mmCIF file of C-alpha atoms in Angstrom:
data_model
loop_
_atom_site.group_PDB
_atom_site.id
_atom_site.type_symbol
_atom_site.label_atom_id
_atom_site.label_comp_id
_atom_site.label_asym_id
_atom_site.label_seq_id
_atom_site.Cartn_x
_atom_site.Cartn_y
_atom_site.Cartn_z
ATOM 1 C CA UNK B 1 -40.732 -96.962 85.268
ATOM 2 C CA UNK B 2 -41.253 -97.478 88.992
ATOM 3 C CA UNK B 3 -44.107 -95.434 90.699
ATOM 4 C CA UNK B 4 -43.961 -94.241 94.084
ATOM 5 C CA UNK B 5 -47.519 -95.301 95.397
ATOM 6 C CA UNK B 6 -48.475 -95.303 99.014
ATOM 7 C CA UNK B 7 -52.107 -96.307 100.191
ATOM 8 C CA UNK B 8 -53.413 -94.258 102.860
ATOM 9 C CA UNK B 9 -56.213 -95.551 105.133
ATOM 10 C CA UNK B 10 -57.447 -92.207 104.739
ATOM 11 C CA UNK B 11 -61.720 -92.986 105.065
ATOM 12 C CA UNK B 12 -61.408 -93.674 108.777
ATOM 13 C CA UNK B 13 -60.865 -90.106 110.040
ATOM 14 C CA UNK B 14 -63.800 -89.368 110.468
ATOM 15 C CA UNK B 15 -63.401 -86.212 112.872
ATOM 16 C CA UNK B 16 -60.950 -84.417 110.691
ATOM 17 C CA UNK B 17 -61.307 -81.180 110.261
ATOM 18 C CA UNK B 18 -58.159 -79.672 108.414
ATOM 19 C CA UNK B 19 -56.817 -81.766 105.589
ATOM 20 C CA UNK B 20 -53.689 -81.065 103.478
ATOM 21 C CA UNK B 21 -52.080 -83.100 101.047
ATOM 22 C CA UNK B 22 -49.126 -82.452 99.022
ATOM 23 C CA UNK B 23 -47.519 -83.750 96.044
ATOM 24 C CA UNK B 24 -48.467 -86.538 94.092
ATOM 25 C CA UNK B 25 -51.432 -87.720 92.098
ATOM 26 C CA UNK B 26 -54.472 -88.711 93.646
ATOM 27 C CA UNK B 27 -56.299 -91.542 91.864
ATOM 28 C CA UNK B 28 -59.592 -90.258 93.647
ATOM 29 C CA UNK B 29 -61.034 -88.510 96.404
ATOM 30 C CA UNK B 30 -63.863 -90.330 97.583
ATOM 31 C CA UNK B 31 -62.978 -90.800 100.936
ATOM 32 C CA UNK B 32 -63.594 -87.193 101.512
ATOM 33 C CA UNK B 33 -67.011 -88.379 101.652
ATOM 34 C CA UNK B 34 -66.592 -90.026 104.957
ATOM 35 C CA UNK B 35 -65.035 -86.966 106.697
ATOM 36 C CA UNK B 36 -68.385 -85.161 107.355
ATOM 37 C CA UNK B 37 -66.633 -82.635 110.196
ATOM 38 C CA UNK B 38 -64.301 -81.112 107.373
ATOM 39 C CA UNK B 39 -63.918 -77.538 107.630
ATOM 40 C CA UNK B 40 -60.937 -76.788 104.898
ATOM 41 C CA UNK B 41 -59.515 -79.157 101.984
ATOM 42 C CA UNK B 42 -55.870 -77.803 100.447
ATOM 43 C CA UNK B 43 -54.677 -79.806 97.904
ATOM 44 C CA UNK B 44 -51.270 -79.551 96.078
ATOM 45 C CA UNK B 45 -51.593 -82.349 94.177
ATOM 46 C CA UNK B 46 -53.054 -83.867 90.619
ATOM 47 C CA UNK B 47 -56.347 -85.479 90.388
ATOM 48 C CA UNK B 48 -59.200 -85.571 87.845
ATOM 49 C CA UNK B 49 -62.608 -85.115 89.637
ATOM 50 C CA UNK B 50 -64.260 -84.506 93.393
ATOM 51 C CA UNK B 51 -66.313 -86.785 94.456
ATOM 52 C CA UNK B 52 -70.286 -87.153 93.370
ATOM 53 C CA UNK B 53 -71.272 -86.645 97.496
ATOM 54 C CA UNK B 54 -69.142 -83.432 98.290
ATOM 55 C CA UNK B 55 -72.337 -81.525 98.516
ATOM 56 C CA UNK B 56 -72.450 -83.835 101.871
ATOM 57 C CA UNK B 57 -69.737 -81.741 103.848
ATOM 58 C CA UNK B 58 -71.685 -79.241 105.288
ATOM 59 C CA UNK B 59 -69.072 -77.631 107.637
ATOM 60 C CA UNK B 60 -66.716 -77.287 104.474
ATOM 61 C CA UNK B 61 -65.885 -73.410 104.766
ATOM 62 C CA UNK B 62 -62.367 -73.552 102.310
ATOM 63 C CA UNK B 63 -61.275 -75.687 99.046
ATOM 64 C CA UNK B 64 -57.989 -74.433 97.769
ATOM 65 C CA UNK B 65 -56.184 -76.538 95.155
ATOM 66 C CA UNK B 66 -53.646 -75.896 93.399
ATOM 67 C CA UNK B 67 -51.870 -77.813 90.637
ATOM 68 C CA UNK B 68 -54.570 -80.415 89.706
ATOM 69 C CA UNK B 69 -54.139 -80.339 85.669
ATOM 70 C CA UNK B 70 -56.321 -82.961 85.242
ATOM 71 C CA UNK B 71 -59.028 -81.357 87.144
ATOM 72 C CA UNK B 72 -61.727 -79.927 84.214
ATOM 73 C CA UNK B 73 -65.004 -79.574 85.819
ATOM 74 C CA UNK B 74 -66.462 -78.810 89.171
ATOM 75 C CA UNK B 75 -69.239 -80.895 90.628
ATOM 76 C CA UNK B 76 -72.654 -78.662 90.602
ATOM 77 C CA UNK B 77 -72.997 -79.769 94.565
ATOM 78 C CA UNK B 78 -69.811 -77.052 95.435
ATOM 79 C CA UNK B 79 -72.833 -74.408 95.324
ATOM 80 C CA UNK B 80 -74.454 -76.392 97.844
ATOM 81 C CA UNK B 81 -72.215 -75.924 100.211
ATOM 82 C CA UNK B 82 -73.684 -72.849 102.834
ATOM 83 C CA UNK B 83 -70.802 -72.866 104.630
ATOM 84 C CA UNK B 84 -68.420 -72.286 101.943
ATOM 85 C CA UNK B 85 -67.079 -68.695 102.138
ATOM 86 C CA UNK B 86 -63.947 -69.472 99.991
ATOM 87 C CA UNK B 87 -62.657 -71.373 96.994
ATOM 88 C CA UNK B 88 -59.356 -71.077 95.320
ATOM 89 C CA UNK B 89 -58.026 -72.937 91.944
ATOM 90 C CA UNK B 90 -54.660 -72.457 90.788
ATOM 91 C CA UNK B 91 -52.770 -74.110 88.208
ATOM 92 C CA UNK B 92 -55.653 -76.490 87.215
ATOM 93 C CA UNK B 93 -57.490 -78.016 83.995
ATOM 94 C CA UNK B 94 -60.593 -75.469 85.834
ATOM 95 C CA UNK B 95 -59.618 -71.708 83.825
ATOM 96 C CA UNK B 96 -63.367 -70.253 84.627
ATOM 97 C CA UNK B 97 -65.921 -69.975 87.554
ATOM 98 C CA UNK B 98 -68.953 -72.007 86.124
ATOM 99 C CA UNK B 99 -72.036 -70.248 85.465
ATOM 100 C CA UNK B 100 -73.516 -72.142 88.820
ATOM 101 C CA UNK B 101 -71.315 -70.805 90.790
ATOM 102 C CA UNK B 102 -72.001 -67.098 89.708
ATOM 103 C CA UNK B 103 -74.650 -66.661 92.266
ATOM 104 C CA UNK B 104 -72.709 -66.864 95.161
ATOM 105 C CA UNK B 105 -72.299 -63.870 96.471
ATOM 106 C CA UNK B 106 -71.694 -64.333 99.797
ATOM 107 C CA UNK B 107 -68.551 -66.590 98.839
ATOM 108 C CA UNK B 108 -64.465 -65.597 97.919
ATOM 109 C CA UNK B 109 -63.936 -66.947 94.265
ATOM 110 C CA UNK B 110 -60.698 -67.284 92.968
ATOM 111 C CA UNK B 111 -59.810 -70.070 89.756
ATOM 112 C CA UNK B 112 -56.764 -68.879 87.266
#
């Protein structure tokens, strides 16, 4: 069958703050690694991973995703993130807050 598939230049906004992206399947997120001013990430949408450098975003204050079934891990470098204060999973391969994660206390943890 035909596949709707639409390539985004997505890597050079560099100053974005707020993204949201709906629908689809993402084949990878690495170009969230070149958006260093990112404050929130929502993502209705299928992918498998985050990217290895996500630990870069140090302004990142809000992940929700919701949908991504092919999602089954979390990278280690979410818990470096100090200025996370809230991450939501919905509807994903993710069903438990890893153990690294546990120790945040000062952050909103939601994954169903």
């Amino acid at each position: 069958g035909l596949e709707n598939h639409i390539d985004l230049p997505l890597a050079c906004l560099h100053n974005l703050e707020n993204l949201q992206l709906y629908g689809g399947r993402l084949n990878s997120l690495d170009f969230l690694e070149n958006m260093p001013k990112l404050r929130s990430i929502k993502l209705s949408c299928n992918f498998s991973r985050f990217p290895e450098g996500l630990g870069k975003l140090k302004h990142l204050e809000d992940i929700s995703i919701f949908g991504a079934v092919s999602l089954k891990t979390l990278p280690k470098s979410i818990a470096e993130l100090e200025s996370l204060k809230r991450l939501r999973i919905s509807a994903s391969g993710v069903q438990t807050t890893p153990e690294f994660l546990k120790q945040r206390e000062d952050m909103f943890i939601d994954i169903r």
